[in-house]
Short mmCIF file of C-alpha atoms in Angstrom, two decimals:
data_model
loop_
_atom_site.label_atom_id
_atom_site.label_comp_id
_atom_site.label_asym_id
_atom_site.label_seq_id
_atom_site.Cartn_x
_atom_site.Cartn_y
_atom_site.Cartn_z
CA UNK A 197 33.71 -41.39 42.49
CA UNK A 198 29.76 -41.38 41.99
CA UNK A 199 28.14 -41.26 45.47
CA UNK A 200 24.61 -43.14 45.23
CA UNK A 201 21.66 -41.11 45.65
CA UNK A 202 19.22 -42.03 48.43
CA UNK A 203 16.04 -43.61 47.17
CA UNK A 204 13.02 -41.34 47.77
CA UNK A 205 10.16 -42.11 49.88
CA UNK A 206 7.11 -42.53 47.38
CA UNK A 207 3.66 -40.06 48.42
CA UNK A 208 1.52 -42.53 45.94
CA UNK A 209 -1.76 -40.84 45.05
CA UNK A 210 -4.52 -43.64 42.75
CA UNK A 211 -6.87 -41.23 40.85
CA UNK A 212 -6.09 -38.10 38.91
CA UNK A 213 -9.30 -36.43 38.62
CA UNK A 214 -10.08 -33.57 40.97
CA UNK A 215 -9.42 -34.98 44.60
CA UNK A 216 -5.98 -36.52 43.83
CA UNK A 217 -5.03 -33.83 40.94
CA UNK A 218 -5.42 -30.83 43.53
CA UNK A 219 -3.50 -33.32 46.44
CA UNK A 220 -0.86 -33.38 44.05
CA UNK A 221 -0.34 -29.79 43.29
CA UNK A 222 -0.90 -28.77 46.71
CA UNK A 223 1.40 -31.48 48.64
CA UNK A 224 4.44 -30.99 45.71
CA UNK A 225 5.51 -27.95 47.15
CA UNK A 226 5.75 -28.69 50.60
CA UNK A 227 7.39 -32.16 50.43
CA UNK A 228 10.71 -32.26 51.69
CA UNK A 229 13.39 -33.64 48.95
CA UNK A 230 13.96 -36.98 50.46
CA UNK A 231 9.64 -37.19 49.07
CA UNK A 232 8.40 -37.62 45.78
CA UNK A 233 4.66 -38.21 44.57
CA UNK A 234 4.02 -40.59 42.10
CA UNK A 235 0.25 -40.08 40.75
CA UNK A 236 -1.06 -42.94 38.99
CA UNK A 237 -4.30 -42.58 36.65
CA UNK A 238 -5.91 -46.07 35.38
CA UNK A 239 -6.63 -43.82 32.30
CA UNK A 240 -4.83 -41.63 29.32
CA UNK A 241 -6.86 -38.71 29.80
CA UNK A 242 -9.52 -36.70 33.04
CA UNK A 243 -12.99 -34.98 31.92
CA UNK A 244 -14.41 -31.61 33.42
CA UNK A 245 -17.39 -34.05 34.54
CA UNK A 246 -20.26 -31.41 35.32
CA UNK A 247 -19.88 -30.10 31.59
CA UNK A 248 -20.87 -33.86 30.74
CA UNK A 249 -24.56 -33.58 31.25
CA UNK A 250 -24.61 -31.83 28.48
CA UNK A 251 -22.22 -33.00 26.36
CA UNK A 252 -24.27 -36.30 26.02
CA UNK A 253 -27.05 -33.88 24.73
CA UNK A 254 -25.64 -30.66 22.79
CA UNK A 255 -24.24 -31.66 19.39
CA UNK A 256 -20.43 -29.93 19.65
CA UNK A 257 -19.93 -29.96 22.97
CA UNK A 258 -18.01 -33.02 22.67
CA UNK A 259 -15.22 -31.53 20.91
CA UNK A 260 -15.09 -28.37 23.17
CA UNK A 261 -12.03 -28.09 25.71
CA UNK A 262 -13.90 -31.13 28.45
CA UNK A 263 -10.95 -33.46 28.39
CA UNK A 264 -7.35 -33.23 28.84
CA UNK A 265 -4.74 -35.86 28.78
CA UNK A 266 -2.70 -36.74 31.99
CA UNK A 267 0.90 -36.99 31.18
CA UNK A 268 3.93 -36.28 32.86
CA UNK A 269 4.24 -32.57 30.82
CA UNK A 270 0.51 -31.61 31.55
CA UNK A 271 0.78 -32.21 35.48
CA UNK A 272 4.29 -31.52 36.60
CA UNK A 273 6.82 -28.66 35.60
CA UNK A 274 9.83 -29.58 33.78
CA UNK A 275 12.40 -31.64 35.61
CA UNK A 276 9.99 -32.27 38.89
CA UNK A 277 10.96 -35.02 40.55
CA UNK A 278 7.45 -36.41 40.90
CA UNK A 279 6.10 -38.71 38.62
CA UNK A 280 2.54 -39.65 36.24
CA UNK A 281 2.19 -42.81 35.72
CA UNK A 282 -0.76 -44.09 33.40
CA UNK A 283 -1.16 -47.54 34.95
CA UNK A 284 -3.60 -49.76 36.74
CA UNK A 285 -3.20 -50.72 40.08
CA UNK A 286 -4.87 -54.32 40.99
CA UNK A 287 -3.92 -54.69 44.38
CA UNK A 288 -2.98 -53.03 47.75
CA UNK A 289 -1.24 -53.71 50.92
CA UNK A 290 0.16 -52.26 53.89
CA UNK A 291 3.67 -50.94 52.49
CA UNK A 292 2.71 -51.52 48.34
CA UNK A 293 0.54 -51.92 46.20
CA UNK A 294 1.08 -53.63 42.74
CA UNK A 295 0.43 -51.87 39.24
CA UNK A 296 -0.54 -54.07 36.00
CA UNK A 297 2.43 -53.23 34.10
CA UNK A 298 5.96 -52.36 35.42
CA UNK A 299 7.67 -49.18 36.61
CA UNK A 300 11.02 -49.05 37.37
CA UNK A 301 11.73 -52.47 36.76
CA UNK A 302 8.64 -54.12 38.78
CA UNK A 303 4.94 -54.24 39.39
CA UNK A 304 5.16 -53.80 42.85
CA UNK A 305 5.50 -49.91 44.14
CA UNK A 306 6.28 -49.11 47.94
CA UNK A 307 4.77 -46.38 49.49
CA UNK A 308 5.55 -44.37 52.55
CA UNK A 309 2.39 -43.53 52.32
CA UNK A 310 -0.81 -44.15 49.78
CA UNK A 311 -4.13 -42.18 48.93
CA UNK A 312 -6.91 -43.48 47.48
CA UNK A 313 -8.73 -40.64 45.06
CA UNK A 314 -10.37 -43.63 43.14
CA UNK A 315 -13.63 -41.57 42.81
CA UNK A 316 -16.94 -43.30 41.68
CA UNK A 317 -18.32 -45.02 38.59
CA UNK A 318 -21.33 -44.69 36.43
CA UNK A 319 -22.52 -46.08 33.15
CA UNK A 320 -21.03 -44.59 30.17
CA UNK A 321 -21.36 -42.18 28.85
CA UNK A 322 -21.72 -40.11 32.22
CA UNK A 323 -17.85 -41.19 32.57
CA UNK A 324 -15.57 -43.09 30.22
CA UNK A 325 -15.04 -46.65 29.59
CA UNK A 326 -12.12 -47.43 31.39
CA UNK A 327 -9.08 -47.87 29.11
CA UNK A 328 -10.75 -45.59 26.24
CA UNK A 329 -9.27 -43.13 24.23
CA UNK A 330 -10.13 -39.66 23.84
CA UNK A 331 -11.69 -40.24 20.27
CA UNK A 332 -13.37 -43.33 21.53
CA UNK A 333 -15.20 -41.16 24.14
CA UNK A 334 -16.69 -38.62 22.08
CA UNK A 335 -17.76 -40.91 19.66
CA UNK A 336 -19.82 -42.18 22.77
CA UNK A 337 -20.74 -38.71 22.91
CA UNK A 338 -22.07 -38.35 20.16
CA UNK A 339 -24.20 -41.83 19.70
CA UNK A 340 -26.30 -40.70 22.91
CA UNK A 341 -26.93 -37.04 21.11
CA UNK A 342 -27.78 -38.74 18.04
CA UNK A 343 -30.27 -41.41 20.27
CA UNK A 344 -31.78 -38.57 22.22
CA UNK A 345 -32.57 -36.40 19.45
CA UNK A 346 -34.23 -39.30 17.70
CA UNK A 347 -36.39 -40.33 20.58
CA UNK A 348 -40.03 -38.64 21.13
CA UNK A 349 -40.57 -39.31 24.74
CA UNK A 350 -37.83 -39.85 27.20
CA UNK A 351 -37.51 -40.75 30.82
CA UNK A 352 -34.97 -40.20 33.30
CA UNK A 353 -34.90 -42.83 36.36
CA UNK A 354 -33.50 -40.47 39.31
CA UNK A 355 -34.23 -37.04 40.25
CA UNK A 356 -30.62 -36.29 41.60
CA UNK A 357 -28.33 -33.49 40.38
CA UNK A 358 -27.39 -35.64 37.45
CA UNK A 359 -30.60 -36.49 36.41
CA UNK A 360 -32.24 -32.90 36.85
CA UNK A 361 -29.25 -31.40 35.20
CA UNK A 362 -29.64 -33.64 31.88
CA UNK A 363 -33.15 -33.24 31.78
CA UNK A 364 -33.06 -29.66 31.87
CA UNK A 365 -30.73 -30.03 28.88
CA UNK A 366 -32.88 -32.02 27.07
CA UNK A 367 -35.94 -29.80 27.73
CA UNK A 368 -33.45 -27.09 26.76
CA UNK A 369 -32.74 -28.00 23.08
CA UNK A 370 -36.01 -29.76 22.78
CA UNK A 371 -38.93 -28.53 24.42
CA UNK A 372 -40.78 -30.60 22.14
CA UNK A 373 -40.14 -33.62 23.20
CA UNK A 374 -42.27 -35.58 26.55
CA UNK A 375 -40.05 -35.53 29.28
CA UNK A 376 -40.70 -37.33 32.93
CA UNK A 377 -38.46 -37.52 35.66
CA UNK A 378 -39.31 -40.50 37.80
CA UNK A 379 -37.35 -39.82 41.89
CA UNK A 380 -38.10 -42.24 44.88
CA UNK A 381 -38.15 -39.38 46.80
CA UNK A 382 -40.29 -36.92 48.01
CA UNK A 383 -38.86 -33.84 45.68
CA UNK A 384 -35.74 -33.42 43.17
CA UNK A 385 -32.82 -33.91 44.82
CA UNK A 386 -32.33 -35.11 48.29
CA UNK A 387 -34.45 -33.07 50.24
CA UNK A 388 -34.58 -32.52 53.67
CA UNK A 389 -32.98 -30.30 56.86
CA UNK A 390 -29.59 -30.64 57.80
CA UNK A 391 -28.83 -32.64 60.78
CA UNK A 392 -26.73 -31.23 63.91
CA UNK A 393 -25.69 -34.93 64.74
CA UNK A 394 -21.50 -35.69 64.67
CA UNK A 395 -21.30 -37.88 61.36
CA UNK A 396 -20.55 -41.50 62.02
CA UNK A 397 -17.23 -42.09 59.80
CA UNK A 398 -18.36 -45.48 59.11
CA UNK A 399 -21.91 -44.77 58.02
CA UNK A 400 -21.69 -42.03 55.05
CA UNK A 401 -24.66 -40.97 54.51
CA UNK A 402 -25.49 -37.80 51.88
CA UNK A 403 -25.87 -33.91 52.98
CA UNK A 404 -29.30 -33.44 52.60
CA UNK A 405 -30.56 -30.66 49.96
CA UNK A 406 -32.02 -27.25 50.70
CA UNK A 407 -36.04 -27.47 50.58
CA UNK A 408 -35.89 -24.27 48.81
CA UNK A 409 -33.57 -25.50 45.79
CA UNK A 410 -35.92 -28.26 44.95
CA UNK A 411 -38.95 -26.58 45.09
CA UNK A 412 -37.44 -23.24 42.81
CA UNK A 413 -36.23 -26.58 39.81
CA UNK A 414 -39.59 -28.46 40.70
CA UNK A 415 -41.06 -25.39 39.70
CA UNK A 416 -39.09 -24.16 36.91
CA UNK A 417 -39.73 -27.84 35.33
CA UNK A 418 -43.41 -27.83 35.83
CA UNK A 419 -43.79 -24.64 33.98
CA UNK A 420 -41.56 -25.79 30.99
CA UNK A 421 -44.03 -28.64 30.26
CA UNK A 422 -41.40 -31.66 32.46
CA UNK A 423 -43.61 -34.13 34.29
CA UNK A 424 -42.37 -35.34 37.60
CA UNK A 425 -43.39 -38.42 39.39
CA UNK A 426 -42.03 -38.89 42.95
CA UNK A 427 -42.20 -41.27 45.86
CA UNK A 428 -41.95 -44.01 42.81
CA UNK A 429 -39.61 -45.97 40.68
CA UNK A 430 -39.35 -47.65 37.44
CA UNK A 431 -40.51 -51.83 38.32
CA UNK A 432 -38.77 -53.27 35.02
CA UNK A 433 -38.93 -52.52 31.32
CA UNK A 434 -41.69 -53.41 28.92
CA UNK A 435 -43.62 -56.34 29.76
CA UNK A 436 -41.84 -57.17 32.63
CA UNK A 437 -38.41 -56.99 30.99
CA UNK A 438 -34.97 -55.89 32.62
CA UNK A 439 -35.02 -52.26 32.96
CA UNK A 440 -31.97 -50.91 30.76
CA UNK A 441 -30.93 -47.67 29.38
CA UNK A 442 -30.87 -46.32 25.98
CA UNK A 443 -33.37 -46.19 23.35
CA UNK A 444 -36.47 -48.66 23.02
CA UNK A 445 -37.57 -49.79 19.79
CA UNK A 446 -40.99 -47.89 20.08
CA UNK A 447 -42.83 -45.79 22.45
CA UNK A 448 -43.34 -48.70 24.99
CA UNK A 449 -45.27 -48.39 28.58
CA UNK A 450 -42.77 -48.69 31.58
CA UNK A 451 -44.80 -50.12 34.59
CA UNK A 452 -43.98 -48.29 38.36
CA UNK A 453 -43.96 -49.71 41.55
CA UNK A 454 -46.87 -47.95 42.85
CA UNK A 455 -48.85 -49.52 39.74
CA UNK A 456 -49.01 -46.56 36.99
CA UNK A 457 -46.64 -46.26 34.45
CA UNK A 458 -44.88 -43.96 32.16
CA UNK A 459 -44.30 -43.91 28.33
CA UNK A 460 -40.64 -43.97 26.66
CA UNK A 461 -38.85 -44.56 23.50
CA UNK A 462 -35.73 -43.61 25.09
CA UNK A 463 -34.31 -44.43 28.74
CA UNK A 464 -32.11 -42.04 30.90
CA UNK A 465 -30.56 -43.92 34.07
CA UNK A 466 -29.33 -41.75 36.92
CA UNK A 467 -29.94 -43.66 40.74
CA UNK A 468 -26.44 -43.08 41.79
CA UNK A 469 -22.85 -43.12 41.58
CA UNK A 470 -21.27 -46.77 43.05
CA UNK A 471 -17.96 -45.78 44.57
CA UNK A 472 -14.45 -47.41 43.17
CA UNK A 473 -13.45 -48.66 46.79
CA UNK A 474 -12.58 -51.86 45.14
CA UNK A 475 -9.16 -52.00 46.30
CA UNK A 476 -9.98 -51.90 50.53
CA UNK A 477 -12.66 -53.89 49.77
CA UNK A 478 -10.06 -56.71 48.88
CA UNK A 479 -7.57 -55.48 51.27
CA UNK A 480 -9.67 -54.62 54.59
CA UNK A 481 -13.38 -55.03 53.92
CA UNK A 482 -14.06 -53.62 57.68
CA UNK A 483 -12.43 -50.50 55.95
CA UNK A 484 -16.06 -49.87 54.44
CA UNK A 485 -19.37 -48.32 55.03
CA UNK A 486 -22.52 -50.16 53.77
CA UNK A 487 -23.12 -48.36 51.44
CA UNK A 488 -19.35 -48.90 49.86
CA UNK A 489 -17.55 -45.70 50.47
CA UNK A 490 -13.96 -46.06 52.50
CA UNK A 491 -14.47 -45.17 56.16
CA UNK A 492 -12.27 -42.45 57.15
CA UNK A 493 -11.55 -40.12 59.76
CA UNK A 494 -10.95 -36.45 60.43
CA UNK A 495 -7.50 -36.58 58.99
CA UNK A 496 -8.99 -38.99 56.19
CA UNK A 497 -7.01 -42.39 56.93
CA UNK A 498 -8.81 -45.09 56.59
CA UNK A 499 -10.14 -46.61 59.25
CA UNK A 500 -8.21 -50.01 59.59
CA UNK A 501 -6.53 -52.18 61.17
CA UNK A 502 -3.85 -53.25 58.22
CA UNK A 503 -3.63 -50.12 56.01
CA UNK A 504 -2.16 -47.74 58.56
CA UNK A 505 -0.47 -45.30 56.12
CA UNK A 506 -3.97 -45.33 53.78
CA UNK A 507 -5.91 -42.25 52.80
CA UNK A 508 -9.19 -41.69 50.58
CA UNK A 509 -10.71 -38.53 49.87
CA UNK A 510 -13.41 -37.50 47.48
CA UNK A 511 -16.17 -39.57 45.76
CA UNK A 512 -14.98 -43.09 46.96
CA UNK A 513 -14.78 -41.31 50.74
CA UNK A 514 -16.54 -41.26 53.74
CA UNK A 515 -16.07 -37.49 54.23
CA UNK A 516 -19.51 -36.00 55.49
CA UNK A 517 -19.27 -33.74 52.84
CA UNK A 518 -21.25 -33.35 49.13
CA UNK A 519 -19.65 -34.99 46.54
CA UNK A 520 -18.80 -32.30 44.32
CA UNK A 521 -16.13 -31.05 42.78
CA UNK A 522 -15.70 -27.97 45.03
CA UNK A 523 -15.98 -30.34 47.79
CA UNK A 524 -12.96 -32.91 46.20
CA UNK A 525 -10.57 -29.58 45.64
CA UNK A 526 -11.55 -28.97 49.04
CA UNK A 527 -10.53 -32.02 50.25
CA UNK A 528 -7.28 -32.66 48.13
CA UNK A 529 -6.02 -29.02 49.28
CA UNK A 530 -6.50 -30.24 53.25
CA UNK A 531 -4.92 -33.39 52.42
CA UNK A 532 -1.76 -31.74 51.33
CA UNK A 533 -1.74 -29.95 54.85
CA UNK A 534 -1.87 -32.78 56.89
CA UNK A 535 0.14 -35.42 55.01
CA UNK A 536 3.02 -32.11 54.91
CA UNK A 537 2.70 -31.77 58.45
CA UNK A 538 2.81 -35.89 59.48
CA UNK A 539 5.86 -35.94 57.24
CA UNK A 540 7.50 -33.42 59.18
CA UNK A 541 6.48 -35.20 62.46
CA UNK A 542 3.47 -32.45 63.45
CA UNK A 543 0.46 -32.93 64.26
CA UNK A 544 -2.20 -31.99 61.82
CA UNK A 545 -5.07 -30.09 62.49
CA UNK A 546 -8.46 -32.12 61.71
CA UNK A 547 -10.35 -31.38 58.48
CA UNK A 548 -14.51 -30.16 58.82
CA UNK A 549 -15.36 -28.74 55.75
CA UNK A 550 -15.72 -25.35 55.20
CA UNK A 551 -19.64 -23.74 54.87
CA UNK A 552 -19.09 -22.35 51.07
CA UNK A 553 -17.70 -25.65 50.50
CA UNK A 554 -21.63 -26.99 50.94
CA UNK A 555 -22.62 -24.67 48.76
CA UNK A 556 -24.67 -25.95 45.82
CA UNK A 557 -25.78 -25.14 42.03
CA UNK A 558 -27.81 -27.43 39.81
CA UNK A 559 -28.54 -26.07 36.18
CA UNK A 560 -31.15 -26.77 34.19
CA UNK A 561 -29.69 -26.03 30.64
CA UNK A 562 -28.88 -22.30 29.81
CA UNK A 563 -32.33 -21.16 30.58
CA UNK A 564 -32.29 -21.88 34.55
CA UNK A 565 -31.13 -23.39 37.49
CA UNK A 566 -31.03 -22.91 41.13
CA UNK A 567 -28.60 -23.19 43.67
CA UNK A 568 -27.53 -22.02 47.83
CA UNK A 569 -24.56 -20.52 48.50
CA UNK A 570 -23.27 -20.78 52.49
CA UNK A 571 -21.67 -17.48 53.20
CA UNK A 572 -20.16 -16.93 56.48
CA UNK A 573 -22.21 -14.74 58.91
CA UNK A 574 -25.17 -14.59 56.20
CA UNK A 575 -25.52 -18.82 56.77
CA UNK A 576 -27.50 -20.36 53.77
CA UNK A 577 -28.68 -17.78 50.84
CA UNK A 578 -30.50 -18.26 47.46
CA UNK A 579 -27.87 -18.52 44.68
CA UNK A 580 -28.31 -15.58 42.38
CA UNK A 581 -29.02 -15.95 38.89
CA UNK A 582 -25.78 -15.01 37.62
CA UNK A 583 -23.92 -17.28 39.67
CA UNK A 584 -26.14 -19.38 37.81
CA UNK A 585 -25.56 -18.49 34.68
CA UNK A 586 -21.51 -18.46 36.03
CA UNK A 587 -22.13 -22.31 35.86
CA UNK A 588 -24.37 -22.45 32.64
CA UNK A 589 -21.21 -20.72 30.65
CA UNK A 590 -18.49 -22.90 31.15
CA UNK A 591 -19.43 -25.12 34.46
CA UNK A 592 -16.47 -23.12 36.22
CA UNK A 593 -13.87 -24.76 33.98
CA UNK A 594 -11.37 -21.93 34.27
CA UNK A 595 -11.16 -22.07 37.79
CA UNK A 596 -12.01 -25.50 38.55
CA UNK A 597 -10.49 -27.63 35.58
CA UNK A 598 -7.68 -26.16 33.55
CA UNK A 599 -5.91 -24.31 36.51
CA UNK A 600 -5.00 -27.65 37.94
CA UNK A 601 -2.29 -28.27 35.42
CA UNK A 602 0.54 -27.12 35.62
CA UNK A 603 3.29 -28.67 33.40
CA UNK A 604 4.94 -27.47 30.68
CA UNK A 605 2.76 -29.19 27.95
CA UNK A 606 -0.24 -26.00 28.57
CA UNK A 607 -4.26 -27.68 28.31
CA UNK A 608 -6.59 -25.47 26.45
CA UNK A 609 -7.68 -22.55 28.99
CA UNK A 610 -11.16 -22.05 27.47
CA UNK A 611 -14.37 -24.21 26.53
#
């Protein structure tokens, strides 16, 4: 006689990148057998995103190890009991959610309990087009290399890490060209003194950036011929048109608020990532901060009245934390703590992010960069140049990229 097997109780993790990927290795371990997780990723494949900014510049560096495809044999050993599934999901409620295509029989999955790594979009090429292939991206790729190499004077629109980070690799393989940075604020990046205040949960707002770290890439810039405008922004395009990015048939004048204007050929948008909380915003609006991120709290469930088994970490979070990828591992690996110990009817500990975790390094192409590392005891320190240069190599790849998989199916280990 067959005796039937209990159905397990699905740990259902949206979003594959680095928040839910780490989540997923860390929790599979310490999930009891009655548990399985069941990670679901809207697309075929992840990227290594810092090695993007300049893979949208540097002819080759599209084809170099910066993608890998998420498949059952990539992310899980053999015969795990957890499951990839390369699916979209298009709604959520308090015990399922519902996928576009069926698994199992039906488009509706229960959860015991669900967690939103959804991260945040921008416009291609910074991340894929959702539904892409591999091929399709790189050919992406590759059209902004070829547009930026053709162009004679460029601006980027946003002086954040992004939009330092590709300008530095533009300056990098073509000093020749006029580059301007145009930043609302006061100086590259996001300036300012850290504030001793408890963070409000439902009001993310970002970490503010070390004074010191924008003034060593303000500097660096300066003396490599970059112009930087701040405390402005780009009105519209050329003669009052919609400002868009890409290349411009000509050299064209690009009026700013404060009334001067800059010159460009070619376009660089960077004001911001716009997180992928579309699924609370449906479910539990209330769930969300102004400025679209899912409120959460110390043991990241969302704050809401209807989704009480709901997590979010990373990007599309409220966590008062940078979003980074050391700060997404980060996250994912405290997840798996406290979702382990809730299963097993413990309490959790809460999660405050740890000070290396606010650590920060922005390059500026192989030649530079600049950076704080927060070491315990020592507090806040200058990043030295070959920690750096660590990140100009292979943007921690090793470490931070092809270490997360673990299936049988091996990724490429090296750029």
């Amino acid at each position: 006689m067959t005796v039937a097997q209990p159905e397990l109780k699905n740990i259902v993790i949206v979003g594959a990148s680095a928040a839910g990927h780490t989540l997923a290795n860390s929790l599979a371990p310490s999930l009891p057998p009655t548990h399985r997780i069941v990670l679901i990723e809207r697309s075929e494949f992840v990227v290594h995103m810092p090695t993007i900014v300049r893979a949208l510049v540097v002819p080759g560096w599209e084809d170099k190890n910066l993608l890998a495809r998420i498949t059952q044999d990539t992310v899980f050993p053999s015969g795990s009991r957890h499951v990839v599934l390369t699916n979209n999901v298009v709604a959520l409620g308090p015990t399922s959610l519902t996928l576009e295509r069926a698994f199992e029989g039906s488009t509706e999955l229960a959860f015991d309990k669900v967690v939103l790594a959804t991260g945040a979009s921008q416009p291609p090429p910074m991340r894929p087009v959702t539904g892409s292939s591999m091929d399709e991206y790189k050919s992406l790729l590759r059209k902004m290399q070829a547009e930026i190499k053709a162009a004679s004077s460029i601006v980027v629109v946003g002086g954040g890490t992004v939009g330092v980070e590709v300008a530095g690799e533009i300056n990098a393989l073509y000093p020749e060209k006029q580059l301007t940075i145009v930043h609302g604020q006061s100086g590259l990046l996001h300036p300012g003194e850290k504030s001793n205040a408890t963070p409000d949960p439902r009001n993310y707002v970002p970490q503010p950036t070390a004074p010191r770290v924008s003034t060593s890439l303000e500097s660096q810039l300066h003396k490599r011929g970059v112009k930087l405008v701040f405390d402005d922004r780009v009105a519209s395009g050329p003669n009052g048109a919609p400002l868009v990015p890409g290349p411009l048939p000509k050299v064209e004048s690009l009026p700013l608020v404060s009334g001067g204007s800059v010159e460009a050929d070619f376009v660089f948008m960077s004001t911001g990532n716009i997180p992928n909380s579309d699924l609370i915003k449906a479910a539990d609006p209330s769930a969300l901060t102004p400025s679209g991120h899912i409120a959460v709290d110390a043991h990241f469930r969302v704050l809401s009245t209807t989704l009480k088994e709901a997590y979010a970490l990373g990007d599309v979070a409220s966590v008062p934390a940078w979003k980074t990828l050391v700060s997404a591992a980060a996250e994912g690996t405290a997840l798996a703590k406290i979702l382990a110990a809730e299963i097993k009817d413990k309490v959790p500990s809460e999660y405050q992010p740890a000070k290396f975790d606010l650590s920060s390094i922005v390059t500026l192409g192989p030649p530079g960069g600049a950076g704080v590392l927060v070491l315990p005891w020592f507090g806040e320190v200058g990043a030295p140049g070959m920690v750096v240069g660590m990140k100009n190599g292979d943007f921690f790849a090793g470490k931070s990229f092809y270490a997360r998989f673990k299936g049988a199916d091996k990724v490429p280990t090296t750029l």
